[in-house]
PDB file of C-alpha atoms in Angstrom:
ATOM      1  CA  MET A 275     139.910 215.320 -55.771  1.00  0.00           C
ATOM      2  CA  SER A 276     136.508 214.312 -54.247  1.00  0.00           C
ATOM      3  CA  PRO A 277     136.413 214.696 -50.674  1.00  0.00           C
ATOM      4  CA  VAL A 278     136.178 210.648 -49.775  1.00  0.00           C
ATOM      5  CA  ARG A 279     139.404 210.530 -52.355  1.00  0.00           C
ATOM      6  CA  TRP A 280     141.376 212.951 -50.516  1.00  0.00           C
ATOM      7  CA  LEU A 281     140.174 211.718 -47.090  1.00  0.00           C
ATOM      8  CA  PHE A 282     141.521 208.414 -47.900  1.00  0.00           C
ATOM      9  CA  ALA A 283     144.683 209.319 -50.170  1.00  0.00           C
ATOM     10  CA  PRO A 284     147.828 207.629 -49.062  1.00  0.00           C
ATOM     11  CA  GLN A 285     150.756 209.642 -48.425  1.00  0.00           C
ATOM     12  CA  ALA A 286     153.463 210.150 -51.065  1.00  0.00           C
ATOM     13  CA  ASP A 287     156.707 209.567 -48.541  1.00  0.00           C
ATOM     14  CA  PRO A 288     155.273 208.572 -45.493  1.00  0.00           C
ATOM     15  CA  THR A 289     157.212 209.271 -42.449  1.00  0.00           C
ATOM     16  CA  PRO A 290     156.394 209.345 -38.493  1.00  0.00           C
ATOM     17  CA  ARG A 291     156.133 213.422 -38.621  1.00  0.00           C
ATOM     18  CA  ARG A 292     154.268 213.368 -41.925  1.00  0.00           C
ATOM     19  CA  THR A 293     151.969 210.560 -40.698  1.00  0.00           C
ATOM     20  CA  ILE A 294     150.811 212.907 -37.417  1.00  0.00           C
ATOM     21  CA  LEU A 295     150.149 215.666 -40.049  1.00  0.00           C
ATOM     22  CA  TRP A 296     147.963 213.568 -42.421  1.00  0.00           C
ATOM     23  CA  TRP A 297     145.770 212.347 -39.555  1.00  0.00           C
ATOM     24  CA  GLU A 298     145.320 215.839 -38.169  1.00  0.00           C
ATOM     25  CA  VAL A 299     144.518 217.756 -41.404  1.00  0.00           C
ATOM     26  CA  ARG A 300     141.611 214.959 -41.574  1.00  0.00           C
ATOM     27  CA  ARG A 301     140.455 215.370 -37.885  1.00  0.00           C
ATOM     28  CA  LEU A 302     138.095 218.133 -38.657  1.00  0.00           C
ATOM     29  CA  PRO A 303     136.059 216.684 -41.638  1.00  0.00           C
ATOM     30  CA  VAL A 304     136.008 213.222 -40.037  1.00  0.00           C
ATOM     31  CA  ASN A 305     134.641 214.645 -36.580  1.00  0.00           C
ATOM     32  CA  LEU A 306     132.125 216.457 -39.016  1.00  0.00           C
ATOM     33  CA  VAL A 307     131.079 213.453 -40.818  1.00  0.00           C
ATOM     34  CA  VAL A 308     130.919 211.272 -37.412  1.00  0.00           C
ATOM     35  CA  GLY A 309     129.115 214.172 -35.651  1.00  0.00           C
ATOM     36  CA  ALA A 310     126.445 214.585 -38.487  1.00  0.00           C
ATOM     37  CA  TYR A 311     125.767 211.064 -38.791  1.00  0.00           C
ATOM     38  CA  GLY A 312     125.298 210.867 -35.010  1.00  0.00           C
ATOM     39  CA  VAL A 313     122.685 213.306 -34.599  1.00  0.00           C
ATOM     40  CA  VAL A 314     120.688 211.792 -37.384  1.00  0.00           C
ATOM     41  CA  CYS A 315     121.041 208.586 -35.617  1.00  0.00           C
ATOM     42  CA  LEU A 316     120.400 209.867 -32.200  1.00  0.00           C
ATOM     43  CA  ALA A 317     117.083 211.458 -33.439  1.00  0.00           C
ATOM     44  CA  ILE A 318     115.949 207.928 -35.155  1.00  0.00           C
ATOM     45  CA  PHE A 319     116.889 206.418 -31.534  1.00  0.00           C
ATOM     46  CA  PHE A 320     114.721 209.256 -29.679  1.00  0.00           C
ATOM     47  CA  TRP A 321     111.994 208.674 -32.168  1.00  0.00           C
ATOM     48  CA  GLY A 322     111.724 205.183 -31.920  1.00  0.00           C
ATOM     49  CA  LEU A 323     112.332 204.877 -28.235  1.00  0.00           C
ATOM     50  CA  SER A 324     109.865 207.645 -27.274  1.00  0.00           C
ATOM     51  CA  GLY A 325     107.254 206.355 -29.470  1.00  0.00           C
ATOM     52  CA  SER A 326     107.605 202.662 -28.730  1.00  0.00           C
ATOM     53  CA  GLY A 327     106.366 203.064 -25.309  1.00  0.00           C
ATOM     54  CA  GLU A 328     109.050 200.963 -23.629  1.00  0.00           C
ATOM     55  CA  LEU A 329     110.307 204.114 -21.714  1.00  0.00           C
ATOM     56  CA  LYS A 330     108.739 204.965 -19.034  1.00  0.00           C
ATOM     57  CA  PRO A 331     107.595 208.307 -17.590  1.00  0.00           C
ATOM     58  CA  GLY A 332     110.369 210.422 -15.707  1.00  0.00           C
ATOM     59  CA  GLU A 333     113.061 207.914 -17.237  1.00  0.00           C
ATOM     60  CA  ASP A 334     115.971 209.470 -19.472  1.00  0.00           C
ATOM     61  CA  ALA A 335     116.184 208.048 -22.672  1.00  0.00           C
ATOM     62  CA  VAL A 336     120.156 208.735 -22.640  1.00  0.00           C
ATOM     63  CA  GLU A 337     122.450 209.474 -20.211  1.00  0.00           C
ATOM     64  CA  PRO A 338     123.394 212.839 -20.682  1.00  0.00           C
ATOM     65  CA  LEU A 339     127.083 212.473 -19.715  1.00  0.00           C
ATOM     66  CA  ALA A 340     127.150 209.558 -22.202  1.00  0.00           C
ATOM     67  CA  LEU A 341     126.463 212.469 -25.047  1.00  0.00           C
ATOM     68  CA  LEU A 342     129.217 214.595 -23.896  1.00  0.00           C
ATOM     69  CA  ALA A 343     131.642 211.502 -23.390  1.00  0.00           C
ATOM     70  CA  ALA A 344     131.025 209.768 -26.958  1.00  0.00           C
ATOM     71  CA  PRO A 345     132.582 213.028 -29.119  1.00  0.00           C
ATOM     72  CA  ILE A 346     135.939 213.031 -26.644  1.00  0.00           C
ATOM     73  CA  MET A 347     136.124 209.158 -26.690  1.00  0.00           C
ATOM     74  CA  PHE A 348     135.690 209.146 -30.607  1.00  0.00           C
ATOM     75  CA  ASP A 349     138.960 211.566 -30.731  1.00  0.00           C
ATOM     76  CA  VAL A 350     140.921 209.841 -28.244  1.00  0.00           C
ATOM     77  CA  CYS A 351     140.103 206.988 -30.428  1.00  0.00           C
ATOM     78  CA  TYR A 352     141.208 208.803 -33.480  1.00  0.00           C
ATOM     79  CA  THR A 353     144.363 210.114 -31.771  1.00  0.00           C
ATOM     80  CA  LEU A 354     145.203 206.385 -31.456  1.00  0.00           C
ATOM     81  CA  GLY A 355     144.991 205.973 -35.139  1.00  0.00           C
ATOM     82  CA  TRP A 356     147.969 208.342 -35.586  1.00  0.00           C
ATOM     83  CA  VAL A 357     149.848 206.932 -32.612  1.00  0.00           C
ATOM     84  CA  VAL A 358     149.725 203.606 -33.717  1.00  0.00           C
ATOM     85  CA  GLU A 359     150.730 204.402 -37.117  1.00  0.00           C
ATOM     86  CA  ALA A 360     153.535 206.736 -36.661  1.00  0.00           C
ATOM     87  CA  LEU A 361     154.852 204.207 -33.779  1.00  0.00           C
ATOM     88  CA  ALA A 362     154.403 201.537 -36.561  1.00  0.00           C
ATOM     89  CA  ARG A 363     156.385 203.642 -39.168  1.00  0.00           C
ATOM     90  CA  ARG A 364     159.260 204.567 -36.710  1.00  0.00           C
ATOM     91  CA  SER A 365     159.938 200.779 -36.153  1.00  0.00           C
ATOM     92  CA  HIS A 366     158.923 199.687 -40.024  1.00  0.00           C
ATOM     93  CA  PRO A 367     159.565 202.451 -42.145  1.00  0.00           C
ATOM     94  CA  ASP A 368     158.911 200.066 -45.184  1.00  0.00           C
ATOM     95  CA  LEU A 369     155.427 199.720 -44.355  1.00  0.00           C
ATOM     96  CA  PRO A 370     152.978 200.147 -47.271  1.00  0.00           C
ATOM     97  CA  ARG A 371     151.570 203.809 -47.844  1.00  0.00           C
ATOM     98  CA  TRP A 372     148.051 202.421 -47.526  1.00  0.00           C
ATOM     99  CA  LEU A 373     148.373 201.570 -43.825  1.00  0.00           C
ATOM    100  CA  GLY A 374     147.159 205.173 -42.613  1.00  0.00           C
ATOM    101  CA  PRO A 375     144.186 205.005 -45.123  1.00  0.00           C
ATOM    102  CA  LEU A 376     143.275 201.627 -43.820  1.00  0.00           C
ATOM    103  CA  LEU A 377     143.375 202.427 -39.906  1.00  0.00           C
ATOM    104  CA  MET A 378     141.116 205.449 -40.850  1.00  0.00           C
ATOM    105  CA  ALA A 379     138.419 203.393 -42.839  1.00  0.00           C
ATOM    106  CA  LEU A 380     138.316 200.620 -39.849  1.00  0.00           C
ATOM    107  CA  GLY A 381     138.371 203.332 -37.314  1.00  0.00           C
ATOM    108  CA  LEU A 382     135.337 205.034 -39.251  1.00  0.00           C
ATOM    109  CA  ALA A 383     133.628 202.096 -40.040  1.00  0.00           C
ATOM    110  CA  PHE A 384     133.804 201.025 -36.351  1.00  0.00           C
ATOM    111  CA  SER A 385     132.739 204.594 -35.125  1.00  0.00           C
ATOM    112  CA  LEU A 386     129.744 204.723 -37.560  1.00  0.00           C
ATOM    113  CA  ALA A 387     128.611 201.304 -36.645  1.00  0.00           C
ATOM    114  CA  VAL A 388     128.497 201.992 -33.333  1.00  0.00           C
ATOM    115  CA  VAL A 389     126.771 205.005 -33.595  1.00  0.00           C
ATOM    116  CA  THR A 390     124.140 203.258 -35.771  1.00  0.00           C
ATOM    117  CA  MET A 391     123.110 200.291 -33.029  1.00  0.00           C
ATOM    118  CA  PRO A 392     121.127 202.090 -30.982  1.00  0.00           C
ATOM    119  CA  ALA A 393     119.351 203.928 -33.908  1.00  0.00           C
ATOM    120  CA  ALA A 394     118.904 200.734 -35.675  1.00  0.00           C
ATOM    121  CA  PHE A 395     117.649 198.627 -32.906  1.00  0.00           C
ATOM    122  CA  TRP A 396     114.966 201.422 -31.492  1.00  0.00           C
ATOM    123  CA  GLY A 397     114.133 202.937 -34.875  1.00  0.00           C
ATOM    124  CA  GLY A 398     113.596 199.385 -36.384  1.00  0.00           C
ATOM    125  CA  TYR A 399     111.611 198.252 -33.435  1.00  0.00           C
ATOM    126  CA  ARG A 400     109.487 201.179 -33.862  1.00  0.00           C
ATOM    127  CA  CYS A 401     108.753 200.504 -37.473  1.00  0.00           C
ATOM    128  CA  LEU A 402     107.910 196.823 -36.733  1.00  0.00           C
ATOM    129  CA  GLN A 403     105.278 198.380 -34.113  1.00  0.00           C
ATOM    130  CA  ILE A 404     103.976 200.599 -36.996  1.00  0.00           C
ATOM    131  CA  VAL A 405     103.807 197.810 -39.384  1.00  0.00           C
ATOM    132  CA  GLY A 406     102.445 195.386 -37.242  1.00  0.00           C
ATOM    133  CA  GLY A 407      99.717 197.674 -35.933  1.00  0.00           C
ATOM    134  CA  THR A 408     100.743 197.213 -32.098  1.00  0.00           C
ATOM    135  CA  GLU A 409     101.305 200.878 -31.724  1.00  0.00           C
TER     136      GLU A 409
END
């Protein structure tokens, strides 16, 4: 089974306890994906912002505490994924098996979109400067 198929494979017999296990087994791989993507986006962000001329001397491109808070906030939101699913399954045991994979996909898409925005803006801005010859 491919890693992507495994990541989004629904549980055979979802219960609240199995739901928590399903999410926790996937925590490290998801963190690695988001972390690696975040590092690439951070590099693009720094390249775009530092080369654009918009960053004044003595200014920080990023608040250092934000770099520390981002992974923690991601894990808090990730935990909320299994909390929501486990509570929903406890009150409605007949929920479809694909609820967990759907919540995982939505959370992952949101996280990747949030990480992409600064990189897309500043990377795109810098590329337009280079193409337009306004370096």
